[in-house]
Amino acid sequence: MQMTDIILKKRNNEELLKDEISYFIDGYVKGTIPDYQVSALLMAIVFNGMSEKEVAALTFAMMNSGDVIDLTSISGIKVDKHSTGGVGDKTSLVLGPLVASCGAKVAKMSGRGLGHTGGTLDKLESIPGFQVEESRNKFIKQVNEIGMAIVGQSANLVPADKKMYALRDVTGTVQSVPLIASSIMSKKLATGSDAICLDVKFGSGAFCKDSKEAKILATAMVKIGDFMKKDTRALLTNMDQPLGKAIGNILEVKEAIETLKGEGPQDLIELCLQAGSVMLMQAKITDNQKEAIELLKKNLKNGKAFEVFKKFVKYQKGDLNYIEDTSKFGVAENVIEVKSPFAGYIAKIDTQNLGLAAMNLGAGREKKEDKIDYQAGIIIEKKCGDYVEVGDILAVLHTNHKEYNDEIRNIIESFHFKNEKVDLIPIVYDIIY
Ligand code: URA
């Protein structure tokens, strides 16, 4: 087999065979096929797309390029959840303990944040002592005992994706549904759960800019799951404004704790109830969505979900004193109210811009090696549809930086006003399965 023939075939818009796809993935990971040939093939895929069969074969080859985790020694149905990334997205911190408190098993491997989006591991590590590295045996024991664990991905998980994503990033080949869908699903499938609940976000703070794009990506990923015989369902959710109020690591952990006590912001609660109900149905706790939502609401109210969160933090060596009294986290040196120079209804929030402002205040990384200030971030006080008078507080900025005037300006510029009331997009727009 020759890589040039495979490139020409895709350039001529012909369907690649399973063997041709695994030949190119194997060769690329081993280093026998060079970057320039893979770049050419990726660009041909961007232009000519891939059939469902090709995407399934690509996902399968990528998944098998490294470790495939065996979770069969965890009893019951293991349900994983994946978000395509957003701003203020602390859903996993709430959903893990919440669905585990209802009897589902969550054995989750997460990533770190980069650019305007945050990462679950960084949020967890803002709890003093919290460990995201665990041996495989301890990870399995923890899920069997308390129903959930969230750890870092093993170093050898889908090496084909690590190498290919870095190449796509510098060759203009990131934006392609088959490449994105296979990249995400190969990692999810390699982590060994029985069912996958995807949160595909769309809007100004998301990878997909509108619901149409999100639906195409979600459908492609659900089809891959079906092909691999894993129950895969996707929620299309609105990221035209940050989720909840908090952006930034400690601020988000505090908001997740409030939510687990039943006191969180409405949009975050709604998303957790909808996604949680899908996960409970996937775990076969119930086949009735209404019943699932009632069970989730009950465990938020009676403290069971929060109890699982505390067990989870304790198991992974986080200091429970901070969870029981969140004032121990302290606050950043500068806590500054950002006031509105305008009056009107908030029509739109440039969420990516807000995520970048939070990153610049210290809450995120521009480059992989940057260090995070866990206290930094933004609390959003006004959301889409709210009416604002001149001088009302739009947001509160938290930073240990001495200079923050540019970020105040960025935060103000992120809010767009209208004189008339605006129609709001619901947080959960659709569910695909
Ligand atoms: N996230 C991924 O993991 N892969 C992509 O290709 C895009 C977003």
Short mmCIF file of C-alpha atoms and ligand atoms in Angstrom, two decimals:
data_model
loop_
_atom_site.label_atom_id
_atom_site.label_comp_id
_atom_site.label_asym_id
_atom_site.label_seq_id
_atom_site.Cartn_x
_atom_site.Cartn_y
_atom_site.Cartn_z
CA MET A 1 0.00 0.00 0.00
CA GLN A 2 1.25 3.52 -0.82
CA MET A 3 0.30 6.71 1.04
CA THR A 4 0.33 8.65 -2.27
CA ASP A 5 -2.42 6.37 -3.64
CA ILE A 6 -4.53 7.00 -0.52
CA ILE A 7 -4.08 10.77 -0.89
CA LEU A 8 -5.00 10.64 -4.60
CA LYS A 9 -8.05 8.50 -3.88
CA LYS A 10 -9.39 11.00 -1.35
CA ARG A 11 -8.48 13.93 -3.61
CA ASN A 12 -10.61 12.24 -6.33
CA ASN A 13 -13.47 11.96 -3.83
CA GLU A 14 -13.43 8.16 -3.69
CA GLU A 15 -14.26 6.20 -0.54
CA LEU A 16 -11.24 4.91 1.42
CA LEU A 17 -11.19 1.33 2.65
CA LYS A 18 -10.88 0.40 6.34
CA ASP A 19 -7.39 -1.06 5.68
CA GLU A 20 -6.22 2.11 3.94
CA ILE A 21 -7.36 4.21 6.89
CA SER A 22 -5.65 2.00 9.47
CA TYR A 23 -2.50 1.93 7.29
CA PHE A 24 -2.25 5.72 7.38
CA ILE A 25 -3.01 6.02 11.12
CA ASP A 26 -0.50 3.25 12.03
CA GLY A 27 2.18 4.70 9.78
CA TYR A 28 1.66 8.21 11.08
CA VAL A 29 1.91 7.15 14.75
CA LYS A 30 5.01 5.01 14.03
CA GLY A 31 6.62 7.86 12.08
CA THR A 32 6.87 6.00 8.75
CA ILE A 33 4.40 8.40 7.09
CA PRO A 34 5.56 12.03 7.25
CA ASP A 35 3.59 15.12 8.31
CA TYR A 36 3.48 16.50 4.74
CA GLN A 37 1.62 13.46 3.39
CA VAL A 38 -0.81 13.41 6.30
CA SER A 39 -1.39 17.18 5.81
CA ALA A 40 -2.31 16.57 2.16
CA LEU A 41 -4.73 13.80 3.11
CA LEU A 42 -6.30 15.92 5.87
CA MET A 43 -6.86 18.79 3.43
CA ALA A 44 -8.50 16.40 0.94
CA ILE A 45 -10.79 15.23 3.78
CA VAL A 46 -11.64 18.85 4.62
CA PHE A 47 -12.76 19.42 1.01
CA ASN A 48 -14.32 16.06 0.13
CA GLY A 49 -15.58 14.87 3.53
CA MET A 50 -15.94 11.23 4.56
CA SER A 51 -18.73 8.65 4.40
CA GLU A 52 -20.18 7.25 7.65
CA LYS A 53 -18.19 4.04 7.06
CA GLU A 54 -14.94 5.97 6.61
CA VAL A 55 -15.54 8.04 9.78
CA ALA A 56 -16.22 4.87 11.78
CA ALA A 57 -13.03 3.26 10.41
CA LEU A 58 -10.99 6.39 11.19
CA THR A 59 -12.37 6.53 14.75
CA PHE A 60 -11.66 2.83 15.29
CA ALA A 61 -8.07 3.11 14.02
CA MET A 62 -7.43 6.21 16.15
CA MET A 63 -8.96 4.63 19.26
CA ASN A 64 -6.68 1.59 18.89
CA SER A 65 -3.52 3.69 18.37
CA GLY A 66 -2.89 3.65 22.16
CA ASP A 67 -4.34 2.38 25.44
CA VAL A 68 -7.97 1.26 25.43
CA ILE A 69 -9.14 1.24 29.03
CA ASP A 70 -10.93 -1.84 30.34
CA LEU A 71 -13.60 -0.88 32.87
CA THR A 72 -15.33 -4.26 33.01
CA SER A 73 -14.32 -4.75 36.64
CA ILE A 74 -16.57 -1.84 37.58
CA SER A 75 -20.03 -3.20 38.27
CA GLY A 76 -23.03 -1.70 36.50
CA ILE A 77 -23.37 0.53 33.44
CA LYS A 78 -20.62 3.15 33.14
CA VAL A 79 -21.82 6.45 31.67
CA ASP A 80 -19.42 9.12 30.43
CA LYS A 81 -20.16 12.72 29.61
CA HIS A 82 -18.25 15.00 27.28
CA SER A 83 -18.63 18.70 26.56
CA THR A 84 -17.23 20.26 23.39
CA GLY A 85 -16.04 23.13 25.59
CA GLY A 86 -17.48 26.39 26.77
CA VAL A 87 -17.09 29.30 29.15
CA GLY A 88 -18.10 28.80 32.80
CA ASP A 89 -18.81 25.13 32.09
CA LYS A 90 -18.59 23.44 35.47
CA THR A 91 -21.23 20.85 34.55
CA SER A 92 -19.03 17.78 35.16
CA LEU A 93 -18.41 18.84 38.78
CA VAL A 94 -22.16 18.78 39.40
CA LEU A 95 -23.26 15.97 37.07
CA GLY A 96 -20.73 13.36 38.22
CA PRO A 97 -21.83 13.32 41.89
CA LEU A 98 -25.47 13.97 41.00
CA VAL A 99 -25.95 10.98 38.69
CA ALA A 100 -23.71 8.78 40.90
CA SER A 101 -26.00 9.60 43.85
CA CYS A 102 -28.86 8.14 41.77
CA GLY A 103 -26.99 4.87 41.08
CA ALA A 104 -25.16 5.51 37.75
CA LYS A 105 -21.41 4.85 37.52
CA VAL A 106 -19.19 7.65 36.22
CA ALA A 107 -15.54 6.75 35.46
CA LYS A 108 -14.39 9.95 33.82
CA MET A 109 -11.14 11.09 32.27
CA SER A 110 -10.93 14.83 31.70
CA GLY A 111 -8.63 17.43 30.19
CA ARG A 112 -7.19 20.84 30.98
CA GLY A 113 -8.30 24.24 29.72
CA LEU A 114 -6.70 26.20 26.90
CA GLY A 115 -7.55 29.64 25.52
CA HIS A 116 -11.04 30.92 26.32
CA THR A 117 -12.39 27.56 27.58
CA GLY A 118 -11.74 26.08 31.01
CA GLY A 119 -10.86 22.49 31.89
CA THR A 120 -12.35 20.24 34.57
CA LEU A 121 -8.94 19.09 35.87
CA ASP A 122 -7.84 22.69 36.54
CA LYS A 123 -11.07 23.38 38.41
CA LEU A 124 -10.59 20.29 40.59
CA GLU A 125 -6.94 21.12 41.26
CA SER A 126 -8.00 24.50 42.65
CA ILE A 127 -9.18 22.50 45.70
CA PRO A 128 -6.04 22.24 47.89
CA GLY A 129 -4.57 18.72 47.90
CA PHE A 130 -6.82 17.36 45.11
CA GLN A 131 -5.07 14.65 43.05
CA VAL A 132 -6.04 14.03 39.42
CA GLU A 133 -3.45 11.28 38.88
CA GLU A 134 -4.54 7.84 40.13
CA SER A 135 -3.43 4.28 39.45
CA ARG A 136 -5.86 2.28 37.29
CA ASN A 137 -6.65 -0.01 40.24
CA LYS A 138 -7.45 2.84 42.59
CA PHE A 139 -9.59 4.54 39.92
CA ILE A 140 -11.65 1.36 39.50
CA LYS A 141 -11.90 0.78 43.27
CA GLN A 142 -13.11 4.37 43.77
CA VAL A 143 -15.88 4.08 41.15
CA ASN A 144 -16.99 0.75 42.61
CA GLU A 145 -17.10 2.23 46.13
CA ILE A 146 -18.53 5.73 45.69
CA GLY A 147 -19.93 5.65 42.12
CA MET A 148 -17.59 8.15 40.48
CA ALA A 149 -14.08 9.42 39.81
CA ILE A 150 -12.61 12.14 37.60
CA VAL A 151 -8.93 11.76 36.69
CA GLY A 152 -6.49 12.95 34.02
CA GLN A 153 -6.24 11.07 30.74
CA SER A 154 -3.58 8.37 30.56
CA ALA A 155 -0.51 9.61 28.67
CA ASN A 156 -0.92 7.00 25.94
CA LEU A 157 -4.60 7.65 25.20
CA VAL A 158 -5.15 8.03 21.43
CA PRO A 159 -1.60 9.14 20.46
CA ALA A 160 -2.85 9.41 16.85
CA ASP A 161 -5.12 12.28 17.91
CA LYS A 162 -2.39 14.10 19.86
CA LYS A 163 -0.12 14.06 16.82
CA MET A 164 -2.82 14.74 14.25
CA TYR A 165 -4.54 17.52 16.23
CA ALA A 166 -1.22 19.40 16.52
CA LEU A 167 -0.81 19.04 12.73
CA ARG A 168 -4.41 20.11 12.01
CA ASP A 169 -3.87 23.17 14.19
CA VAL A 170 -1.07 24.47 11.92
CA THR A 171 -2.43 23.32 8.53
CA GLY A 172 -5.92 24.87 8.56
CA THR A 173 -7.59 21.46 8.88
CA VAL A 174 -9.32 21.71 12.26
CA GLN A 175 -12.74 22.65 10.85
CA SER A 176 -14.04 19.41 9.40
CA VAL A 177 -16.95 17.42 10.85
CA PRO A 178 -15.45 13.94 10.19
CA LEU A 179 -12.11 14.99 11.69
CA ILE A 180 -13.65 16.64 14.78
CA ALA A 181 -16.16 13.82 15.34
CA SER A 182 -13.51 11.07 15.06
CA SER A 183 -11.08 13.04 17.26
CA ILE A 184 -13.61 13.43 20.09
CA MET A 185 -15.19 9.98 19.81
CA SER A 186 -11.89 8.06 19.58
CA LYS A 187 -10.89 9.54 22.96
CA LYS A 188 -14.29 8.86 24.54
CA LEU A 189 -14.42 5.29 23.22
CA ALA A 190 -10.86 4.58 24.39
CA THR A 191 -11.80 5.45 27.99
CA GLY A 192 -14.06 2.39 28.12
CA SER A 193 -17.51 3.54 29.28
CA ASP A 194 -20.65 1.73 28.11
CA ALA A 195 -22.59 4.88 27.24
CA ILE A 196 -21.67 8.44 26.24
CA CYS A 197 -23.66 11.63 26.79
CA LEU A 198 -22.35 14.49 24.64
CA ASP A 199 -22.93 18.15 25.38
CA VAL A 200 -22.42 19.85 22.01
CA LYS A 201 -22.33 23.57 22.60
CA PHE A 202 -23.13 26.27 20.07
CA GLY A 203 -22.94 30.05 20.16
CA SER A 204 -20.43 32.82 20.64
CA GLY A 205 -18.37 30.93 23.25
CA ALA A 206 -18.35 27.57 21.48
CA PHE A 207 -16.59 25.65 18.77
CA CYS A 208 -19.84 25.46 16.70
CA LYS A 209 -21.15 28.93 16.04
CA ASP A 210 -24.84 27.97 15.53
CA SER A 211 -27.32 25.20 16.31
CA LYS A 212 -27.24 23.90 12.70
CA GLU A 213 -23.48 23.28 12.86
CA ALA A 214 -23.87 21.69 16.32
CA LYS A 215 -26.61 19.37 15.04
CA ILE A 216 -24.42 18.15 12.15
CA LEU A 217 -21.49 17.45 14.50
CA ALA A 218 -23.71 15.82 17.15
CA THR A 219 -25.38 13.58 14.57
CA ALA A 220 -21.98 12.46 13.22
CA MET A 221 -20.80 11.58 16.75
CA VAL A 222 -24.01 9.72 17.65
CA LYS A 223 -23.65 7.68 14.44
CA ILE A 224 -20.06 6.74 15.37
CA GLY A 225 -21.32 5.62 18.79
CA ASP A 226 -24.06 3.53 17.17
CA PHE A 227 -21.50 1.95 14.87
CA MET A 228 -19.39 0.98 17.90
CA LYS A 229 -22.50 -0.31 19.74
CA LYS A 230 -22.22 2.28 22.52
CA ASP A 231 -25.39 4.10 23.56
CA THR A 232 -24.50 7.66 22.50
CA ARG A 233 -26.84 10.65 22.87
CA ALA A 234 -26.13 14.35 22.44
CA LEU A 235 -27.61 17.51 23.89
CA LEU A 236 -27.31 20.68 21.82
CA THR A 237 -26.80 23.46 24.34
CA ASN A 238 -26.64 27.22 24.14
CA MET A 239 -23.26 28.91 24.75
CA ASP A 240 -24.35 32.39 23.63
CA GLN A 241 -23.67 33.44 27.20
CA PRO A 242 -21.52 31.90 29.96
CA LEU A 243 -23.08 28.98 31.81
CA GLY A 244 -24.15 30.08 35.28
CA LYS A 245 -22.49 33.17 36.71
CA ALA A 246 -18.93 32.10 37.51
CA ILE A 247 -15.92 31.94 35.15
CA GLY A 248 -12.61 30.89 36.72
CA ASN A 249 -11.51 27.90 38.74
CA ILE A 250 -12.27 28.54 42.44
CA LEU A 251 -15.26 30.71 41.51
CA GLU A 252 -16.67 27.78 39.47
CA VAL A 253 -15.99 25.20 42.20
CA LYS A 254 -17.94 27.42 44.63
CA GLU A 255 -20.83 27.69 42.14
CA ALA A 256 -20.81 23.90 41.61
CA ILE A 257 -21.04 23.41 45.40
CA GLU A 258 -24.00 25.84 45.60
CA THR A 259 -25.67 23.93 42.76
CA LEU A 260 -25.10 20.59 44.49
CA LYS A 261 -26.85 22.10 47.51
CA GLY A 262 -29.81 22.98 45.23
CA GLU A 263 -29.04 26.71 45.18
CA GLY A 264 -27.22 27.22 41.86
CA PRO A 265 -28.10 29.40 38.86
CA GLN A 266 -31.15 28.34 36.86
CA ASP A 267 -29.42 27.61 33.53
CA LEU A 268 -26.80 25.38 35.16
CA ILE A 269 -29.45 23.48 37.14
CA GLU A 270 -31.56 23.02 34.00
CA LEU A 271 -28.61 21.70 31.98
CA CYS A 272 -27.62 19.30 34.78
CA LEU A 273 -31.19 18.00 35.09
CA GLN A 274 -31.54 17.46 31.33
CA ALA A 275 -28.09 15.89 30.83
CA GLY A 276 -28.44 13.95 34.11
CA SER A 277 -31.79 12.52 33.01
CA VAL A 278 -30.25 11.32 29.73
CA MET A 279 -27.39 9.69 31.70
CA LEU A 280 -29.80 7.97 34.11
CA MET A 281 -31.74 6.56 31.16
CA GLN A 282 -28.48 5.40 29.56
CA ALA A 283 -27.54 3.73 32.87
CA LYS A 284 -30.98 2.09 32.84
CA ILE A 285 -31.86 3.51 36.26
CA THR A 286 -35.19 4.44 34.65
CA ASP A 287 -36.57 4.64 31.11
CA ASN A 288 -38.75 7.63 31.89
CA GLN A 289 -37.23 11.11 31.57
CA LYS A 290 -39.75 12.76 33.90
CA GLU A 291 -39.03 10.19 36.60
CA ALA A 292 -35.27 10.69 36.08
CA ILE A 293 -35.61 14.46 36.54
CA GLU A 294 -37.66 13.97 39.74
CA LEU A 295 -34.96 11.63 41.13
CA LEU A 296 -32.20 14.14 40.31
CA LYS A 297 -34.14 17.02 41.89
CA LYS A 298 -34.75 14.92 45.01
CA ASN A 299 -31.02 14.16 45.44
CA LEU A 300 -30.11 17.82 45.02
CA LYS A 301 -32.62 18.72 47.72
CA ASN A 302 -31.94 15.95 50.25
CA GLY A 303 -28.14 16.46 50.16
CA LYS A 304 -27.27 13.05 48.66
CA ALA A 305 -25.56 14.55 45.58
CA PHE A 306 -23.45 16.85 47.78
CA GLU A 307 -22.52 13.90 50.00
CA VAL A 308 -21.13 12.03 46.96
CA PHE A 309 -19.18 15.17 45.95
CA LYS A 310 -17.57 15.26 49.43
CA LYS A 311 -16.68 11.56 49.26
CA PHE A 312 -15.19 12.15 45.79
CA VAL A 313 -13.05 15.08 46.99
CA LYS A 314 -11.91 13.10 50.06
CA TYR A 315 -11.05 10.00 47.97
CA GLN A 316 -8.89 12.12 45.66
CA LYS A 317 -7.16 13.79 48.63
CA GLY A 318 -8.79 17.22 48.38
CA ASP A 319 -9.09 19.18 51.65
CA LEU A 320 -12.73 18.86 52.75
CA ASN A 321 -12.44 21.91 55.03
CA TYR A 322 -12.59 24.07 51.90
CA ILE A 323 -15.72 22.32 50.66
CA GLU A 324 -17.50 22.67 53.98
CA ASP A 325 -16.48 26.33 54.35
CA THR A 326 -15.79 27.85 50.92
CA SER A 327 -14.69 31.18 52.49
CA LYS A 328 -11.38 29.35 53.19
CA PHE A 329 -10.55 29.66 49.46
CA GLY A 330 -10.10 33.42 50.07
CA VAL A 331 -10.53 36.02 47.33
CA ALA A 332 -8.17 37.68 44.87
CA GLU A 333 -6.46 40.92 45.85
CA ASN A 334 -8.57 42.97 43.43
CA VAL A 335 -12.34 42.45 43.32
CA ILE A 336 -13.70 45.14 41.01
CA GLU A 337 -17.30 45.90 40.01
CA VAL A 338 -17.73 46.54 36.29
CA LYS A 339 -20.63 48.95 35.76
CA SER A 340 -22.72 49.46 32.65
CA PRO A 341 -22.27 52.72 30.72
CA PHE A 342 -25.48 51.86 28.81
CA ALA A 343 -29.15 51.18 29.52
CA GLY A 344 -31.25 48.55 27.75
CA TYR A 345 -31.98 44.86 27.43
CA ILE A 346 -28.94 42.60 27.08
CA ALA A 347 -29.37 41.06 23.62
CA LYS A 348 -26.09 39.21 23.23
CA ILE A 349 -22.94 38.45 25.19
CA ASP A 350 -19.69 37.85 23.33
CA THR A 351 -18.84 34.79 25.40
CA GLN A 352 -15.50 33.98 23.78
CA ASN A 353 -14.37 37.53 24.58
CA LEU A 354 -15.40 37.09 28.22
CA GLY A 355 -13.53 33.77 28.36
CA LEU A 356 -10.43 35.51 26.99
CA ALA A 357 -10.82 38.36 29.52
CA ALA A 358 -10.95 35.75 32.33
CA MET A 359 -7.84 34.09 30.88
CA ASN A 360 -6.02 37.44 30.82
CA LEU A 361 -6.97 38.04 34.47
CA GLY A 362 -5.06 34.82 35.28
CA ALA A 363 -7.86 32.21 35.20
CA GLY A 364 -6.67 30.37 32.08
CA ARG A 365 -3.76 29.51 29.83
CA GLU A 366 -2.83 31.10 26.52
CA LYS A 367 -0.13 28.46 26.02
CA LYS A 368 -0.04 24.91 27.47
CA GLU A 369 2.83 25.75 29.84
CA ASP A 370 1.20 28.88 31.38
CA LYS A 371 0.41 28.80 35.12
CA ILE A 372 -3.13 29.39 36.37
CA ASP A 373 -4.18 31.70 39.19
CA TYR A 374 -7.04 29.71 40.73
CA GLN A 375 -8.61 32.74 42.42
CA ALA A 376 -8.90 34.78 39.21
CA GLY A 377 -12.03 35.07 37.10
CA ILE A 378 -15.29 36.90 36.51
CA ILE A 379 -18.74 36.73 38.10
CA ILE A 380 -21.44 37.67 35.58
CA GLU A 381 -24.21 39.64 37.28
CA LYS A 382 -26.43 40.27 34.22
CA LYS A 383 -27.39 37.78 31.54
CA CYS A 384 -29.21 37.84 28.21
CA GLY A 385 -32.72 39.27 28.48
CA ASP A 386 -32.01 41.24 31.69
CA TYR A 387 -32.82 44.97 31.71
CA VAL A 388 -29.90 47.15 32.80
CA GLU A 389 -29.80 50.80 33.93
CA VAL A 390 -26.71 52.97 33.49
CA GLY A 391 -24.43 52.23 36.47
CA ASP A 392 -25.82 48.72 37.17
CA ILE A 393 -23.16 46.08 37.86
CA LEU A 394 -22.64 43.89 34.78
CA ALA A 395 -19.89 41.73 36.23
CA VAL A 396 -17.34 41.53 39.03
CA LEU A 397 -13.74 40.93 38.10
CA HIS A 398 -11.38 38.97 40.39
CA THR A 399 -7.63 39.22 39.83
CA ASN A 400 -4.27 39.28 41.55
CA HIS A 401 -2.85 41.32 38.65
CA LYS A 402 -2.07 44.99 39.30
CA GLU A 403 -3.27 46.09 35.83
CA TYR A 404 -6.78 45.19 34.68
CA ASN A 405 -8.16 48.23 32.80
CA ASP A 406 -8.03 46.45 29.41
CA GLU A 407 -10.10 43.62 30.86
CA ILE A 408 -12.70 46.04 32.28
CA ARG A 409 -13.04 47.45 28.76
CA ASN A 410 -13.23 43.95 27.24
CA ILE A 411 -15.93 42.91 29.68
CA ILE A 412 -18.05 46.00 28.90
CA GLU A 413 -17.58 45.49 25.15
CA SER A 414 -18.76 41.88 25.48
CA PHE A 415 -22.29 43.01 26.40
CA HIS A 416 -24.58 44.09 23.51
CA PHE A 417 -27.76 46.03 24.27
CA LYS A 418 -31.15 46.57 22.59
CA ASN A 419 -34.06 48.85 23.42
CA GLU A 420 -36.66 46.10 23.00
CA LYS A 421 -37.10 42.83 24.91
CA VAL A 422 -35.20 39.93 23.35
CA ASP A 423 -36.23 36.33 22.63
CA LEU A 424 -34.08 33.90 24.60
CA ILE A 425 -32.71 30.59 23.29
CA PRO A 426 -33.28 27.82 25.89
CA ILE A 427 -30.17 26.32 27.48
CA VAL A 428 -31.00 22.84 26.11
CA TYR A 429 -32.02 23.36 22.49
CA ASP A 430 -32.39 19.76 21.32
CA ILE A 431 -31.46 16.17 22.17
CA ILE A 432 -30.14 13.86 19.42
CA TYR A 433 -30.14 10.05 19.72
N1 URA B 1 -11.97 18.88 20.27
C1 URA B 1 -11.31 17.73 20.00
O1 URA B 1 -11.03 16.93 20.90
N2 URA B 1 -10.97 17.47 18.71
C2 URA B 1 -11.25 18.29 17.69
O2 URA B 1 -10.93 18.00 16.55
C3 URA B 1 -11.93 19.49 17.98
C4 URA B 1 -12.28 19.76 19.29
#
